[in-house]
Amino acid sequence: MSAISSPSQTISTGGAQAVSPAGSLEIDASCRGPVLFLFLSALGWLLIGSLLGLIASLKFHAPNLLAECSALTYGRVHPAHLNALIYGFAAQAGLGVLLWITAHLSRVRLAMTPAILTGTILWNCAVTLGILGIFYGESTGYEWLEMPRYASATLFFGYLLIALGAMVTLHLRTDRQFYISQWFILGALFWFPWIYSTASLTLVAHPARGVLQTAIDSWYINNLSTIWFGFIGIATIFYFVPKISQRPLHSHYLGVFTFFALALFGSWGNIPAATPLPSWMPALSTMGALMTIAPILGVGMNVFGTICGDKSALRENRRFKFFIFATSIYIVTGLANAVTSLASVSRITNFTWFTPGITMLFLYGFFAMTMFGAMFYIVPRLVQAEFSKPGMICGQFAIAGLGVIIYSVLLAIGGVVQGFALNDSTKAFPDVTQSTLLFLRGSTLGELLMILANLMILLSVVSLLVSVGRKVATTAFATSVKNVEVIW
């Protein structure tokens, strides 16, 4: 099984119509509009979300910063930052990469592009409405589900249109054999509407009572991060690592095991042991988190087993660094989540800065870095042109990687210090808060580096599109002038 070779013959789709395999150029042409729209929207929201995160972070340096404006208080800026990062950037970047990989693995043109474009417009309208609603004070109060009901409904229908295009493309595939990335993509396509509709109905439309709300919110956050983002990220890594290294994936069966193990156990975690719920729920959550250790290590074995040996070709490819870095961070964050699910460890790390630090390490260090590597690979193929400054790719990788490590490591250390202090009955709470300020302020440096990296990738993509657009316009103008001269 290979993700690289192309079938040469026409293959029946199983129905009445037979579909011929499309060439890479033809597939890229069909993906150009929807995928570029998703990528540009994602990078725009990434920059907006980063700036909102910086404002939230600066409030730990200067508590009175923008305090006169109620819309810019920490309680509104912080959820707006997270929603811009999750639904504005991560989700759209993931969907863009998912559509491109689906079309190439299926070896057919991307289907239903008007529906995908409409869904992308609806998605961006929903994120805009949702974040404005948060600023206006209409947040639902549920973590990662803060957007008001009207925005959630629009977001959901936008997703259905985009996913419909991916499903039809997958159905029309010419190669009936499923590559492992397609397993993860198919799982991700069905997982989001299930968890988002369930959480929205039981928390926003018809709220459950009491502490059950906490359990549902934790379940949703864990499924969105571990399963949905995890599936899309792993599908991307399992596609690009063999493609760039020009070697088959180390073990297809290990990939299948990873898929089923994560699907079975990955959605149970994220309920801390000290949560005021029936004791069987945190215990089940801990068991689920520990059971994910095997598939997480399986991802590492598959990736590093694929690239072991001669790495000369890999060093020459600038995009490859993103996928190796992301895989390493995926393993680190997965093991950290498993260890902190234990009651003895959770007693120290729960309700501290440790959790936001690990969450950002997963979202940015794993998922965003995977998407950056994929974008640097896909965009030049969509527009049939290379970046004018290839060194910018290495620079963006170094700055982004350094930024997220500084940010996450300082918050993680600060969280552990905070946790021990909170468990010390001799320390007053204001003293505990004061002890974490040094780590919080240090993490702002990492945030600044990430903003710089986000600006670099946005400028790289925009400058490439402007350059291509200028060449097309020049060629069209020269052709029109030549035609006029021929007529006269």
Short mmCIF file of C-alpha atoms in Angstrom, two decimals:
data_model
loop_
_atom_site.label_atom_id
_atom_site.label_comp_id
_atom_site.label_asym_id
_atom_site.label_seq_id
_atom_site.Cartn_x
_atom_site.Cartn_y
_atom_site.Cartn_z
CA MET A 1 0.00 0.00 0.00
CA SER A 2 1.35 3.39 -0.95
CA ALA A 3 0.16 6.96 -0.80
CA ILE A 4 2.50 8.02 -3.57
CA SER A 5 2.00 5.77 -6.58
CA SER A 6 -0.92 6.42 -8.92
CA PRO A 7 -3.11 3.79 -10.53
CA SER A 8 -3.05 3.91 -14.28
CA GLN A 9 -6.28 2.17 -15.18
CA THR A 10 -9.94 3.21 -14.93
CA ILE A 11 -11.57 1.59 -11.91
CA SER A 12 -15.25 1.05 -11.23
CA THR A 13 -16.67 3.05 -8.32
CA GLY A 14 -18.95 0.18 -7.43
CA GLY A 15 -21.96 1.96 -8.93
CA ALA A 16 -23.02 2.56 -12.48
CA GLN A 17 -20.40 5.21 -13.22
CA ALA A 18 -16.67 4.61 -13.67
CA VAL A 19 -14.25 7.41 -12.73
CA SER A 20 -10.83 7.85 -14.30
CA PRO A 21 -7.92 8.74 -12.01
CA ALA A 22 -7.10 12.44 -12.22
CA GLY A 23 -3.56 13.81 -12.47
CA SER A 24 -1.95 15.83 -9.70
CA LEU A 25 -2.21 19.10 -11.65
CA GLU A 26 -5.89 18.53 -12.30
CA ILE A 27 -6.53 17.72 -8.63
CA ASP A 28 -4.61 20.79 -7.47
CA ALA A 29 -6.62 22.96 -9.87
CA SER A 30 -9.87 21.68 -8.38
CA CYS A 31 -8.60 22.28 -4.81
CA ARG A 32 -7.16 25.74 -5.50
CA GLY A 33 -10.15 27.93 -4.62
CA PRO A 34 -11.57 26.14 -1.55
CA VAL A 35 -8.24 25.16 0.02
CA LEU A 36 -6.61 28.57 -0.47
CA PHE A 37 -9.72 30.23 0.98
CA LEU A 38 -9.53 27.97 4.04
CA PHE A 39 -5.78 28.55 4.45
CA LEU A 40 -5.96 32.34 4.14
CA SER A 41 -8.90 32.51 6.55
CA ALA A 42 -7.06 30.26 8.99
CA LEU A 43 -3.87 32.34 8.91
CA GLY A 44 -5.86 35.56 9.33
CA TRP A 45 -7.62 34.17 12.39
CA LEU A 46 -4.33 32.84 13.72
CA LEU A 47 -2.86 36.33 13.73
CA ILE A 48 -6.00 37.83 15.30
CA GLY A 49 -6.11 35.09 17.94
CA SER A 50 -2.41 35.56 18.72
CA LEU A 51 -2.86 39.30 19.25
CA LEU A 52 -5.84 38.66 21.54
CA GLY A 53 -3.72 36.15 23.45
CA LEU A 54 -0.98 38.75 23.81
CA ILE A 55 -3.47 41.27 25.23
CA ALA A 56 -4.66 38.65 27.73
CA SER A 57 -1.07 37.86 28.66
CA LEU A 58 -0.12 41.54 29.07
CA LYS A 59 -2.83 41.93 31.67
CA PHE A 60 -0.59 39.91 34.01
CA HIS A 61 2.09 42.60 33.53
CA ALA A 62 -0.30 45.55 33.77
CA PRO A 63 -3.68 44.62 35.34
CA ASN A 64 -5.15 48.02 34.47
CA LEU A 65 -4.41 47.64 30.76
CA LEU A 66 -7.65 48.34 28.80
CA ALA A 67 -9.57 47.82 32.04
CA GLU A 68 -11.95 50.69 31.25
CA CYS A 69 -13.40 48.80 28.29
CA SER A 70 -15.62 45.92 29.43
CA ALA A 71 -15.22 44.10 26.08
CA LEU A 72 -11.46 43.91 26.60
CA THR A 73 -11.39 42.53 30.11
CA TYR A 74 -9.50 39.28 30.65
CA GLY A 75 -12.73 37.28 31.03
CA ARG A 76 -13.71 38.13 27.45
CA VAL A 77 -10.37 38.49 25.68
CA HIS A 78 -9.10 35.08 26.80
CA PRO A 79 -12.08 33.03 25.47
CA ALA A 80 -12.10 35.15 22.30
CA HIS A 81 -8.40 34.26 21.85
CA LEU A 82 -9.08 30.54 22.33
CA ASN A 83 -12.07 30.48 19.99
CA ALA A 84 -10.15 32.36 17.28
CA LEU A 85 -7.29 29.89 17.65
CA ILE A 86 -9.47 26.73 17.74
CA TYR A 87 -12.34 27.46 15.33
CA GLY A 88 -10.78 30.28 13.30
CA PHE A 89 -7.32 28.81 12.69
CA ALA A 90 -6.97 25.17 13.71
CA ALA A 91 -10.29 23.90 12.37
CA GLN A 92 -10.03 25.70 9.01
CA ALA A 93 -6.39 24.78 8.46
CA GLY A 94 -7.21 21.17 9.33
CA LEU A 95 -10.18 21.09 6.95
CA GLY A 96 -8.11 22.60 4.13
CA VAL A 97 -5.35 20.00 4.54
CA LEU A 98 -7.96 17.24 4.93
CA LEU A 99 -9.66 18.19 1.64
CA TRP A 100 -6.35 18.32 -0.27
CA ILE A 101 -5.13 14.96 1.08
CA THR A 102 -8.54 13.35 0.46
CA ALA A 103 -8.56 14.45 -3.19
CA HIS A 104 -4.97 13.28 -3.78
CA LEU A 105 -5.39 9.92 -2.06
CA SER A 106 -8.69 9.41 -3.90
CA ARG A 107 -7.03 10.52 -7.18
CA VAL A 108 -10.10 12.45 -8.22
CA ARG A 109 -10.94 16.12 -8.50
CA LEU A 110 -12.30 17.73 -5.34
CA ALA A 111 -16.10 17.37 -5.48
CA MET A 112 -18.76 19.95 -4.67
CA THR A 113 -16.43 22.93 -4.54
CA PRO A 114 -19.32 25.48 -4.55
CA ALA A 115 -20.76 23.79 -1.45
CA ILE A 116 -17.33 23.80 0.21
CA LEU A 117 -16.87 27.51 -0.55
CA THR A 118 -20.34 28.26 0.83
CA GLY A 119 -19.56 26.24 3.94
CA THR A 120 -16.29 28.10 4.43
CA ILE A 121 -18.08 31.45 4.18
CA LEU A 122 -20.68 30.28 6.72
CA TRP A 123 -17.91 29.01 9.01
CA ASN A 124 -16.08 32.36 8.95
CA CYS A 125 -19.32 34.28 9.49
CA ALA A 126 -20.05 32.05 12.48
CA VAL A 127 -16.61 32.55 14.03
CA THR A 128 -16.89 36.32 13.50
CA LEU A 129 -20.37 36.44 15.06
CA GLY A 130 -19.28 34.18 17.90
CA ILE A 131 -16.22 36.21 18.84
CA LEU A 132 -18.16 39.48 18.60
CA GLY A 133 -20.79 37.87 20.84
CA ILE A 134 -18.11 36.96 23.38
CA PHE A 135 -16.84 40.54 23.36
CA TYR A 136 -20.44 41.74 23.79
CA GLY A 137 -20.85 39.59 26.89
CA GLU A 138 -22.99 36.79 25.39
CA SER A 139 -20.55 33.97 26.11
CA THR A 140 -22.13 30.68 27.16
CA GLY A 141 -19.49 30.25 29.86
CA TYR A 142 -18.54 26.72 28.77
CA GLU A 143 -14.86 26.33 27.95
CA TRP A 144 -14.21 25.91 24.19
CA LEU A 145 -17.96 26.39 23.61
CA GLU A 146 -18.20 30.06 24.51
CA MET A 147 -19.75 31.18 21.23
CA PRO A 148 -23.48 32.06 21.48
CA ARG A 149 -26.14 29.70 20.15
CA TYR A 150 -26.76 31.60 16.89
CA ALA A 151 -23.08 31.34 16.00
CA SER A 152 -22.91 27.64 16.93
CA ALA A 153 -25.77 26.74 14.58
CA THR A 154 -24.19 28.61 11.66
CA LEU A 155 -20.85 26.97 12.39
CA PHE A 156 -22.42 23.52 12.38
CA PHE A 157 -24.15 23.96 9.01
CA GLY A 158 -20.97 25.40 7.52
CA TYR A 159 -19.09 22.30 8.63
CA LEU A 160 -21.70 19.97 7.14
CA LEU A 161 -21.27 21.58 3.71
CA ILE A 162 -17.47 21.27 3.84
CA ALA A 163 -17.63 17.69 5.13
CA LEU A 164 -20.14 16.77 2.42
CA GLY A 165 -17.60 17.77 -0.24
CA ALA A 166 -14.95 15.62 1.44
CA MET A 167 -17.29 12.64 1.75
CA VAL A 168 -18.35 12.79 -1.91
CA THR A 169 -14.69 13.04 -2.96
CA LEU A 170 -13.89 10.03 -0.81
CA HIS A 171 -16.83 8.11 -2.29
CA LEU A 172 -15.63 8.79 -5.85
CA ARG A 173 -12.09 7.54 -5.15
CA THR A 174 -10.56 5.45 -7.90
CA ASP A 175 -8.39 3.38 -5.59
CA ARG A 176 -10.75 1.26 -3.49
CA GLN A 177 -8.00 0.36 -1.02
CA PHE A 178 -7.91 2.64 2.03
CA TYR A 179 -4.58 4.19 2.95
CA ILE A 180 -4.19 4.67 6.72
CA SER A 181 -4.58 8.47 6.48
CA GLN A 182 -8.04 7.92 5.01
CA TRP A 183 -9.06 5.96 8.11
CA PHE A 184 -8.22 8.94 10.30
CA ILE A 185 -9.82 11.42 7.89
CA LEU A 186 -13.06 9.43 7.74
CA GLY A 187 -13.14 9.20 11.52
CA ALA A 188 -12.54 12.94 11.90
CA LEU A 189 -15.30 13.82 9.39
CA PHE A 190 -17.92 12.00 11.49
CA TRP A 191 -16.48 12.80 14.92
CA PHE A 192 -16.88 16.59 14.89
CA PRO A 193 -20.62 16.78 14.06
CA TRP A 194 -21.30 14.13 16.70
CA ILE A 195 -19.44 15.79 19.59
CA TYR A 196 -20.31 19.38 18.63
CA SER A 197 -24.05 18.73 18.25
CA THR A 198 -24.17 16.64 21.44
CA ALA A 199 -22.30 19.23 23.52
CA SER A 200 -24.26 22.17 22.06
CA LEU A 201 -27.62 20.49 22.67
CA THR A 202 -26.84 19.36 26.23
CA LEU A 203 -25.01 22.52 27.34
CA VAL A 204 -26.38 25.43 25.28
CA ALA A 205 -29.80 24.52 23.85
CA HIS A 206 -31.11 22.32 26.68
CA PRO A 207 -28.55 22.60 29.52
CA ALA A 208 -28.02 19.55 31.69
CA ARG A 209 -28.21 20.08 35.46
CA GLY A 210 -25.50 20.52 38.04
CA VAL A 211 -22.07 18.97 37.81
CA LEU A 212 -23.05 17.01 34.72
CA GLN A 213 -22.29 20.19 32.78
CA THR A 214 -18.65 19.94 33.86
CA ALA A 215 -18.46 16.32 32.72
CA ILE A 216 -19.98 17.09 29.30
CA ASP A 217 -17.70 20.09 28.76
CA SER A 218 -14.62 18.03 29.71
CA TRP A 219 -15.77 15.24 27.38
CA TYR A 220 -16.18 17.71 24.51
CA ILE A 221 -12.78 19.37 25.03
CA ASN A 222 -11.04 16.01 25.19
CA ASN A 223 -12.77 14.68 22.08
CA LEU A 224 -12.12 17.84 20.10
CA SER A 225 -8.41 17.89 20.96
CA THR A 226 -7.44 14.22 21.33
CA ILE A 227 -9.67 12.77 18.64
CA TRP A 228 -10.61 15.42 16.06
CA PHE A 229 -7.42 17.47 16.00
CA GLY A 230 -5.43 14.31 16.77
CA PHE A 231 -6.94 12.36 13.86
CA ILE A 232 -6.40 15.18 11.35
CA GLY A 233 -2.85 15.77 12.59
CA ILE A 234 -1.92 12.07 12.48
CA ALA A 235 -3.51 11.65 9.03
CA THR A 236 -1.38 14.57 7.80
CA ILE A 237 1.84 13.22 9.32
CA PHE A 238 1.20 9.69 8.03
CA TYR A 239 0.65 11.15 4.55
CA PHE A 240 3.56 13.59 4.33
CA VAL A 241 6.33 11.67 6.13
CA PRO A 242 6.26 8.71 3.68
CA LYS A 243 5.76 11.08 0.75
CA ILE A 244 8.72 13.32 1.59
CA SER A 245 10.99 10.45 2.61
CA GLN A 246 9.85 8.44 -0.46
CA ARG A 247 9.49 5.34 1.67
CA PRO A 248 6.37 3.36 2.62
CA LEU A 249 4.94 3.86 6.09
CA HIS A 250 6.77 1.68 8.61
CA SER A 251 3.69 -0.39 9.55
CA HIS A 252 0.18 -0.12 8.16
CA TYR A 253 -1.18 -2.46 10.84
CA LEU A 254 0.36 -0.38 13.61
CA GLY A 255 -1.43 2.62 12.09
CA VAL A 256 -4.73 0.71 12.12
CA PHE A 257 -4.13 -0.25 15.75
CA THR A 258 -3.44 3.41 16.57
CA PHE A 259 -6.69 4.47 14.93
CA PHE A 260 -8.91 1.98 16.77
CA ALA A 261 -7.13 2.36 20.12
CA LEU A 262 -7.48 6.15 20.04
CA ALA A 263 -11.10 5.92 18.90
CA LEU A 264 -11.92 3.47 21.72
CA PHE A 265 -9.99 5.00 24.62
CA GLY A 266 -8.98 8.52 23.57
CA SER A 267 -12.37 10.07 24.25
CA TRP A 268 -12.58 9.05 27.91
CA GLY A 269 -9.97 11.31 29.46
CA ASN A 270 -9.76 14.91 30.72
CA ILE A 271 -11.86 14.51 33.86
CA PRO A 272 -9.56 15.36 36.82
CA ALA A 273 -9.60 13.03 39.80
CA ALA A 274 -10.69 15.81 42.17
CA THR A 275 -13.75 16.78 40.10
CA PRO A 276 -16.94 16.61 42.22
CA LEU A 277 -18.45 13.77 40.20
CA PRO A 278 -19.24 10.14 41.05
CA SER A 279 -15.87 8.49 41.64
CA TRP A 280 -16.30 5.99 38.80
CA MET A 281 -16.21 8.82 36.24
CA PRO A 282 -12.72 10.17 37.09
CA ALA A 283 -11.51 6.56 37.54
CA LEU A 284 -12.78 5.62 34.05
CA SER A 285 -11.23 8.80 32.67
CA THR A 286 -7.85 7.91 34.19
CA MET A 287 -8.00 4.41 32.75
CA GLY A 288 -8.84 5.78 29.30
CA ALA A 289 -5.95 8.26 29.45
CA LEU A 290 -3.51 5.50 30.43
CA MET A 291 -4.80 3.23 27.65
CA THR A 292 -3.86 5.90 25.08
CA ILE A 293 -0.15 5.53 25.89
CA ALA A 294 0.18 2.55 23.53
CA PRO A 295 -1.33 4.26 20.43
CA ILE A 296 0.60 7.46 21.16
CA LEU A 297 3.86 5.52 21.21
CA GLY A 298 2.62 3.71 18.10
CA VAL A 299 2.52 7.03 16.23
CA GLY A 300 6.14 7.68 17.20
CA MET A 301 7.24 4.16 16.21
CA ASN A 302 5.56 4.49 12.83
CA VAL A 303 7.03 7.92 12.03
CA PHE A 304 10.56 7.34 13.29
CA GLY A 305 10.55 3.78 11.91
CA THR A 306 9.73 5.23 8.48
CA ILE A 307 12.63 7.67 8.45
CA CYS A 308 15.29 5.53 10.15
CA GLY A 309 18.46 4.93 8.14
CA ASP A 310 19.65 7.33 5.43
CA LYS A 311 18.31 10.81 6.25
CA SER A 312 20.22 12.77 3.61
CA ALA A 313 17.11 13.37 1.49
CA LEU A 314 15.17 14.45 4.56
CA ARG A 315 17.66 17.13 5.59
CA GLU A 316 17.18 18.85 2.23
CA ASN A 317 13.44 19.23 2.68
CA ARG A 318 12.56 22.21 4.85
CA ARG A 319 8.95 21.08 5.41
CA PHE A 320 10.05 17.81 6.97
CA LYS A 321 11.23 19.47 10.20
CA PHE A 322 7.65 20.53 11.00
CA PHE A 323 6.34 16.95 10.95
CA ILE A 324 9.17 15.51 13.05
CA PHE A 325 8.84 18.31 15.61
CA ALA A 326 5.05 17.87 15.71
CA THR A 327 5.36 14.11 16.21
CA SER A 328 7.76 14.61 19.12
CA ILE A 329 5.43 17.12 20.75
CA TYR A 330 2.46 14.78 20.21
CA ILE A 331 4.23 12.07 22.18
CA VAL A 332 5.29 14.45 24.96
CA THR A 333 1.82 15.96 25.43
CA GLY A 334 0.12 12.56 25.22
CA LEU A 335 2.36 11.12 27.95
CA ALA A 336 1.95 14.28 30.05
CA ASN A 337 -1.85 14.00 29.86
CA ALA A 338 -1.69 10.33 30.84
CA VAL A 339 0.56 11.00 33.84
CA THR A 340 -1.46 13.99 35.07
CA SER A 341 -4.65 11.90 34.98
CA LEU A 342 -3.31 9.96 38.00
CA ALA A 343 -4.89 11.15 41.25
CA SER A 344 -1.54 11.73 43.01
CA VAL A 345 -0.28 13.94 40.16
CA SER A 346 -3.61 15.61 39.42
CA ARG A 347 -3.71 16.78 43.03
CA ILE A 348 -0.72 19.02 42.21
CA THR A 349 -1.41 20.05 38.58
CA ASN A 350 -5.19 20.46 38.60
CA PHE A 351 -6.46 24.07 38.55
CA THR A 352 -2.95 25.41 37.86
CA TRP A 353 -1.13 26.91 34.85
CA PHE A 354 0.23 23.46 34.03
CA THR A 355 -2.93 22.52 32.10
CA PRO A 356 -3.05 25.64 29.83
CA GLY A 357 0.68 25.14 29.15
CA ILE A 358 0.21 21.53 27.97
CA THR A 359 -2.92 22.48 26.03
CA MET A 360 -1.05 25.17 24.10
CA LEU A 361 1.83 22.77 23.52
CA PHE A 362 -0.62 20.34 21.91
CA LEU A 363 -2.55 22.92 19.89
CA TYR A 364 0.44 24.88 18.63
CA GLY A 365 3.42 22.55 19.02
CA PHE A 366 1.66 19.55 17.52
CA PHE A 367 -1.33 20.63 15.48
CA ALA A 368 -0.33 24.08 14.26
CA MET A 369 3.22 22.96 13.37
CA THR A 370 1.76 20.04 11.40
CA MET A 371 -0.52 22.44 9.54
CA PHE A 372 2.38 24.86 8.87
CA GLY A 373 4.43 22.06 7.29
CA ALA A 374 1.45 20.97 5.19
CA MET A 375 0.70 24.53 4.06
CA PHE A 376 4.31 25.12 3.01
CA TYR A 377 4.03 21.94 0.93
CA ILE A 378 0.53 22.41 -0.52
CA VAL A 379 0.34 26.14 -1.36
CA PRO A 380 3.20 26.14 -3.95
CA ARG A 381 1.53 23.21 -5.72
CA LEU A 382 -1.84 24.93 -5.78
CA VAL A 383 -0.43 28.04 -7.49
CA GLN A 384 2.37 26.26 -9.42
CA ALA A 385 5.09 28.53 -8.03
CA GLU A 386 7.69 28.35 -5.27
CA PHE A 387 8.22 30.74 -2.37
CA SER A 388 10.57 33.58 -3.34
CA LYS A 389 12.45 33.28 -0.01
CA PRO A 390 12.79 29.56 0.92
CA GLY A 391 14.88 30.52 3.95
CA MET A 392 11.74 32.02 5.45
CA ILE A 393 10.41 28.48 5.99
CA CYS A 394 13.36 27.51 8.23
CA GLY A 395 13.14 30.86 10.03
CA GLN A 396 9.43 30.46 10.67
CA PHE A 397 9.99 26.91 11.96
CA ALA A 398 12.76 27.96 14.37
CA ILE A 399 10.87 30.95 15.77
CA ALA A 400 7.56 29.11 16.13
CA GLY A 401 9.21 26.09 17.76
CA LEU A 402 11.23 28.22 20.18
CA GLY A 403 8.20 30.34 21.02
CA VAL A 404 5.88 27.47 21.88
CA ILE A 405 8.56 25.71 23.96
CA ILE A 406 9.32 28.86 26.00
CA TYR A 407 5.61 29.54 26.49
CA SER A 408 4.59 26.00 27.44
CA VAL A 409 7.60 24.98 29.52
CA LEU A 410 7.44 28.14 31.66
CA LEU A 411 3.69 27.72 32.22
CA ALA A 412 4.17 24.03 33.05
CA ILE A 413 6.91 24.77 35.59
CA GLY A 414 4.90 27.65 37.02
CA GLY A 415 1.89 25.34 37.30
CA VAL A 416 3.83 22.75 39.30
CA VAL A 417 5.17 25.47 41.62
CA GLN A 418 1.65 26.83 41.97
CA GLY A 419 0.25 23.35 42.67
CA PHE A 420 2.69 22.63 45.51
CA ALA A 421 2.00 26.07 46.98
CA LEU A 422 -1.78 25.56 46.80
CA ASN A 423 -1.40 22.30 48.70
CA ASP A 424 0.66 24.02 51.41
CA SER A 425 -1.78 25.17 54.09
CA THR A 426 0.75 27.64 55.54
CA LYS A 427 0.81 29.79 52.39
CA ALA A 428 -1.76 32.49 51.80
CA PHE A 429 -3.50 32.54 48.41
CA PRO A 430 -2.16 36.01 47.42
CA ASP A 431 1.38 34.69 48.03
CA VAL A 432 0.66 31.68 45.78
CA THR A 433 -0.56 33.98 43.02
CA GLN A 434 2.48 36.20 43.41
CA SER A 435 4.81 33.19 43.04
CA THR A 436 3.49 32.42 39.54
CA LEU A 437 3.83 35.93 38.09
CA LEU A 438 7.47 35.40 37.08
CA PHE A 439 6.51 32.37 34.93
CA LEU A 440 3.48 34.13 33.46
CA ARG A 441 5.52 37.15 32.46
CA GLY A 442 8.28 34.95 31.03
CA SER A 443 5.74 33.11 28.90
CA THR A 444 4.89 36.40 27.19
CA LEU A 445 8.27 36.20 25.42
CA GLY A 446 7.19 32.89 23.91
CA GLU A 447 3.90 34.46 22.87
CA LEU A 448 5.72 37.28 21.10
CA LEU A 449 7.84 34.78 19.17
CA MET A 450 4.75 32.83 18.12
CA ILE A 451 3.12 36.05 16.86
CA LEU A 452 6.24 36.79 14.81
CA ALA A 453 6.16 33.25 13.35
CA ASN A 454 2.45 33.58 12.56
CA LEU A 455 3.08 36.87 10.78
CA MET A 456 5.93 35.30 8.79
CA ILE A 457 3.84 32.44 7.41
CA LEU A 458 0.96 34.79 6.58
CA LEU A 459 3.29 37.16 4.72
CA SER A 460 4.96 34.23 2.91
CA VAL A 461 1.65 32.89 1.61
CA VAL A 462 0.24 36.33 0.73
CA SER A 463 3.43 37.45 -1.06
CA LEU A 464 3.43 34.21 -3.09
CA LEU A 465 -0.20 34.73 -4.12
CA VAL A 466 0.46 38.38 -5.01
CA SER A 467 3.49 37.37 -7.08
CA VAL A 468 1.49 34.72 -8.96
CA GLY A 469 -1.43 37.12 -9.45
CA ARG A 470 0.93 39.78 -10.85
CA LYS A 471 2.41 37.31 -13.35
CA VAL A 472 -1.03 36.16 -14.47
CA ALA A 473 -2.20 39.77 -14.89
CA THR A 474 0.96 40.70 -16.85
CA THR A 475 0.56 37.71 -19.15
CA ALA A 476 -3.12 38.43 -19.72
CA PHE A 477 -2.36 42.11 -20.48
CA ALA A 478 0.43 41.19 -22.93
CA THR A 479 -1.87 38.68 -24.66
CA SER A 480 -4.67 41.24 -25.00
CA VAL A 481 -2.26 43.85 -26.43
CA LYS A 482 -0.96 41.30 -28.93
CA ASN A 483 -4.49 40.40 -30.01
CA VAL A 484 -5.35 44.08 -30.53
CA GLU A 485 -2.23 44.53 -32.68
CA VAL A 486 -3.20 41.50 -34.79
CA ILE A 487 -6.72 42.89 -35.34
CA TRP A 488 -5.40 46.31 -36.42
#
